[in-house]
Amino acid sequence: MNMNQPRRIQAKQSAVRNTSFSLSNQHGTVGVLESTLETDYFLWKRYELGDETYFEMQPPKIKYHNAVGKPTTYTADGAIIENEIYYIDEVKYLEESLTEENKLKFEILEKLFAKQSKVFRVVTEVDIRVGNRIDNIKQLYPAKRHPAPIAEFTELTSGRRFRHLTMKEAIKLCKKRKLPLWVIKRSIAHGLFQTDITKHMSELELTWSTGFGV
């Protein structure tokens, strides 16, 4: 589901924390990233979400009353609409998310967003930094910006009895068939190869559907 609305220009949220800006052209969102964890969250979601999925960093702030009844404002780190479910994501390190102050805050926000038919989630490093996923995404995302290499992928996988290759086998086969090695990463990035990107890149096992190769 895609939200056809203009994106807001994001402003720096804190004068004392290190802030970086990242852009996702495919989703039309600017990420204002105030921690390395937020950066990794942005990389992860930017890579895995489909082009038609609504994804926005720092959606519009909302007003609410905190645990002591004081009016305050809240800006989420991310907003996603996936499978017709509207998610509001708060990115926090696990230890920080478990403080009593934050648990009370998140309880209030969960109920508040539920009234808007939105699902509030606390996303921690346990969710984001799974195995080698972030390191692999840093290598694969640039490949995703190129067109899907359908012809090269078909040439690489044709004639295979089994639809399975280890990364080492794929590299060897590319060289044997005189194909550029970028075919492998681009094929993974575009979903032509299915694999578990939480594993180390050198240990990936590649499979593909019956729709490709012969």
Short mmCIF file of C-alpha atoms in Angstrom, two decimals:
data_model
loop_
_atom_site.label_atom_id
_atom_site.label_comp_id
_atom_site.label_asym_id
_atom_site.label_seq_id
_atom_site.Cartn_x
_atom_site.Cartn_y
_atom_site.Cartn_z
CA MET A 1 0.00 0.00 0.00
CA ASN A 2 1.45 3.36 -1.01
CA MET A 3 0.59 6.71 0.50
CA ASN A 4 0.52 9.25 -2.32
CA GLN A 5 1.32 12.29 -0.27
CA PRO A 6 4.23 14.74 -0.27
CA ARG A 7 7.02 13.89 2.15
CA ARG A 8 7.90 16.38 4.84
CA ILE A 9 11.34 17.96 5.01
CA GLN A 10 12.89 16.57 8.17
CA ALA A 11 14.49 18.83 10.73
CA LYS A 12 17.32 18.03 13.10
CA GLN A 13 15.73 16.90 16.36
CA SER A 14 18.55 17.38 18.81
CA ALA A 15 21.27 19.99 19.13
CA VAL A 16 23.47 17.85 21.34
CA ARG A 17 23.40 14.43 19.70
CA ASN A 18 25.22 13.44 16.53
CA THR A 19 22.65 13.50 13.72
CA SER A 20 22.99 12.16 10.20
CA PHE A 21 20.63 12.25 7.25
CA SER A 22 19.89 9.41 4.86
CA LEU A 23 17.61 9.30 1.84
CA SER A 24 15.53 6.44 0.47
CA ASN A 25 14.60 7.38 -3.09
CA GLN A 26 12.45 4.28 -3.50
CA HIS A 27 10.23 5.28 -0.56
CA GLY A 28 10.72 9.04 -0.85
CA THR A 29 11.71 9.47 2.78
CA VAL A 30 14.57 11.27 4.50
CA GLY A 31 15.91 9.60 7.61
CA VAL A 32 17.04 11.83 10.48
CA LEU A 33 19.24 9.33 12.29
CA GLU A 34 20.40 10.11 15.81
CA SER A 35 22.10 6.82 16.65
CA THR A 36 23.85 3.96 14.90
CA LEU A 37 20.89 1.77 15.84
CA GLU A 38 18.49 4.10 14.00
CA THR A 39 20.86 4.02 11.03
CA ASP A 40 20.79 0.23 11.00
CA TYR A 41 16.99 0.23 11.32
CA PHE A 42 16.76 2.58 8.32
CA LEU A 43 19.12 0.41 6.25
CA TRP A 44 17.18 -2.73 7.14
CA LYS A 45 13.74 -1.37 6.34
CA ARG A 46 14.88 0.49 3.23
CA TYR A 47 16.29 -2.77 1.86
CA GLU A 48 13.55 -5.22 2.83
CA LEU A 49 10.37 -3.23 2.24
CA GLY A 50 8.88 -3.33 -1.24
CA ASP A 51 8.79 -0.18 -3.35
CA GLU A 52 5.01 0.08 -2.92
CA THR A 53 5.18 -0.21 0.88
CA TYR A 54 4.59 3.04 2.74
CA PHE A 55 7.66 3.81 4.84
CA GLU A 56 8.44 7.11 6.52
CA MET A 57 11.07 8.11 9.02
CA GLN A 58 9.98 10.49 11.79
CA PRO A 59 6.26 10.74 10.90
CA PRO A 60 4.36 13.80 12.16
CA LYS A 61 4.59 14.28 15.93
CA ILE A 62 1.56 13.72 18.12
CA LYS A 63 0.49 15.32 21.40
CA TYR A 64 -0.36 13.21 24.43
CA HIS A 65 -0.32 13.28 28.24
CA ASN A 66 2.54 11.43 29.90
CA ALA A 67 2.39 9.21 33.01
CA VAL A 68 1.98 12.21 35.33
CA GLY A 69 -0.61 13.89 33.12
CA LYS A 70 1.73 16.48 31.63
CA PRO A 71 1.04 17.47 27.99
CA THR A 72 3.97 16.47 25.76
CA THR A 73 4.77 15.52 22.20
CA TYR A 74 6.08 12.34 20.65
CA THR A 75 7.80 11.68 17.33
CA ALA A 76 8.14 8.05 16.30
CA ASP A 77 11.26 6.82 14.54
CA GLY A 78 9.42 5.07 11.72
CA ALA A 79 5.97 4.46 10.24
CA ILE A 80 5.20 1.51 7.97
CA ILE A 81 2.03 0.21 6.34
CA GLU A 82 2.53 -3.46 5.52
CA ASN A 83 -0.18 -6.02 4.75
CA GLU A 84 -2.73 -3.30 5.54
CA ILE A 85 -1.38 -2.91 9.09
CA TYR A 86 -0.12 0.52 10.14
CA TYR A 87 2.97 0.17 12.36
CA ILE A 88 4.52 2.92 14.46
CA ASP A 89 8.12 2.03 15.36
CA GLU A 90 10.18 3.30 18.27
CA VAL A 91 13.86 2.36 17.89
CA LYS A 92 15.58 1.84 21.25
CA TYR A 93 18.42 -0.20 22.66
CA LEU A 94 16.96 -3.06 24.67
CA GLU A 95 18.43 -1.95 28.00
CA GLU A 96 17.08 1.56 27.55
CA SER A 97 13.65 0.29 26.51
CA LEU A 98 13.31 -1.62 29.79
CA THR A 99 13.61 1.36 32.13
CA GLU A 100 10.48 2.02 34.19
CA GLU A 101 10.11 5.47 32.66
CA ASN A 102 10.16 4.13 29.11
CA LYS A 103 7.91 1.17 29.89
CA LEU A 104 5.26 3.57 31.23
CA LYS A 105 5.69 5.83 28.22
CA PHE A 106 5.39 2.94 25.75
CA GLU A 107 2.31 1.61 27.53
CA ILE A 108 0.57 4.96 27.07
CA LEU A 109 1.66 5.22 23.44
CA GLU A 110 0.55 1.68 22.65
CA LYS A 111 -2.98 2.45 23.88
CA LEU A 112 -3.00 5.84 22.17
CA PHE A 113 -2.04 4.45 18.77
CA ALA A 114 -4.38 1.48 19.16
CA LYS A 115 -7.27 3.99 19.23
CA GLN A 116 -6.03 5.14 15.82
CA SER A 117 -5.93 1.52 14.56
CA LYS A 118 -2.14 1.59 14.55
CA VAL A 119 0.28 -0.92 16.08
CA PHE A 120 3.00 0.60 18.27
CA ARG A 121 6.24 -1.41 18.31
CA VAL A 122 9.51 -1.04 20.19
CA VAL A 123 12.26 -2.23 17.85
CA THR A 124 15.59 -3.04 19.51
CA GLU A 125 19.00 -4.27 18.44
CA VAL A 126 17.70 -7.80 19.02
CA ASP A 127 15.32 -7.27 16.08
CA ILE A 128 17.63 -5.21 13.88
CA ARG A 129 21.12 -6.64 14.29
CA VAL A 130 20.47 -10.29 13.54
CA GLY A 131 23.64 -12.11 12.57
CA ASN A 132 25.35 -10.51 9.56
CA ARG A 133 22.18 -9.00 8.10
CA ILE A 134 23.14 -5.32 8.38
CA ASP A 135 26.66 -5.89 7.02
CA ASN A 136 25.20 -7.83 4.08
CA ILE A 137 22.58 -5.17 3.39
CA LYS A 138 25.33 -2.56 3.13
CA GLN A 139 26.78 -4.64 0.29
CA LEU A 140 23.49 -5.63 -1.32
CA TYR A 141 21.59 -2.35 -1.35
CA PRO A 142 23.80 -0.69 -4.01
CA ALA A 143 23.17 -3.78 -6.18
CA LYS A 144 19.43 -3.32 -5.76
CA ARG A 145 19.68 0.07 -7.44
CA HIS A 146 20.64 -1.64 -10.72
CA PRO A 147 18.05 -3.43 -12.89
CA ALA A 148 17.37 -7.09 -12.10
CA PRO A 149 19.88 -9.14 -14.12
CA ILE A 150 17.31 -11.56 -15.59
CA ALA A 151 19.32 -12.61 -18.63
CA GLU A 152 22.56 -13.12 -16.72
CA PHE A 153 20.76 -14.93 -13.90
CA THR A 154 19.09 -17.31 -16.36
CA GLU A 155 22.44 -18.01 -18.02
CA LEU A 156 24.06 -18.64 -14.64
CA THR A 157 21.39 -21.06 -13.38
CA SER A 158 20.49 -22.84 -16.62
CA GLY A 159 21.20 -26.55 -16.81
CA ARG A 160 21.44 -26.98 -13.04
CA ARG A 161 19.95 -30.27 -11.87
CA PHE A 162 19.32 -28.90 -8.39
CA ARG A 163 18.25 -25.34 -7.65
CA HIS A 164 20.92 -24.78 -5.03
CA LEU A 165 24.34 -23.17 -4.99
CA THR A 166 26.69 -22.22 -2.20
CA MET A 167 28.27 -18.80 -2.56
CA LYS A 168 31.60 -20.44 -3.46
CA GLU A 169 29.90 -22.57 -6.11
CA ALA A 170 28.12 -19.53 -7.54
CA ILE A 171 31.40 -17.60 -7.83
CA LYS A 172 33.09 -20.59 -9.49
CA LEU A 173 30.17 -21.02 -11.91
CA CYS A 174 30.21 -17.32 -12.82
CA LYS A 175 33.86 -17.57 -13.74
CA LYS A 176 33.30 -20.78 -15.70
CA ARG A 177 30.45 -19.24 -17.69
CA LYS A 178 32.34 -15.96 -18.11
CA LEU A 179 29.74 -13.92 -16.27
CA PRO A 180 30.57 -10.88 -14.10
CA LEU A 181 30.53 -11.59 -10.37
CA TRP A 182 28.08 -8.73 -9.76
CA VAL A 183 25.38 -11.03 -11.13
CA ILE A 184 25.31 -12.85 -7.78
CA LYS A 185 24.74 -9.84 -5.54
CA ARG A 186 22.26 -8.23 -7.90
CA SER A 187 20.35 -11.52 -8.12
CA ILE A 188 20.19 -11.73 -4.33
CA ALA A 189 19.17 -8.08 -3.99
CA HIS A 190 16.32 -8.48 -6.50
CA GLY A 191 15.09 -11.73 -4.98
CA LEU A 192 16.07 -13.95 -7.91
CA PHE A 193 18.15 -15.94 -5.46
CA GLN A 194 16.56 -16.72 -2.10
CA THR A 195 18.93 -16.86 0.84
CA ASP A 196 19.31 -16.14 4.54
CA ILE A 197 21.18 -12.86 4.66
CA THR A 198 21.74 -13.13 8.40
CA LYS A 199 24.61 -15.52 7.57
CA HIS A 200 28.08 -14.35 6.58
CA MET A 201 28.20 -13.45 2.89
CA SER A 202 30.74 -16.18 2.14
CA GLU A 203 28.47 -18.80 3.74
CA LEU A 204 25.24 -17.95 1.92
CA GLU A 205 23.35 -20.79 0.30
CA LEU A 206 21.41 -19.72 -2.77
CA THR A 207 18.18 -21.25 -4.02
CA TRP A 208 15.71 -20.13 -6.68
CA SER A 209 12.16 -20.80 -7.74
CA THR A 210 10.98 -22.75 -10.76
CA GLY A 211 10.25 -19.48 -12.48
CA PHE A 212 13.93 -19.01 -13.32
CA GLY A 213 16.56 -21.18 -14.89
CA VAL A 214 15.80 -24.49 -16.61
#
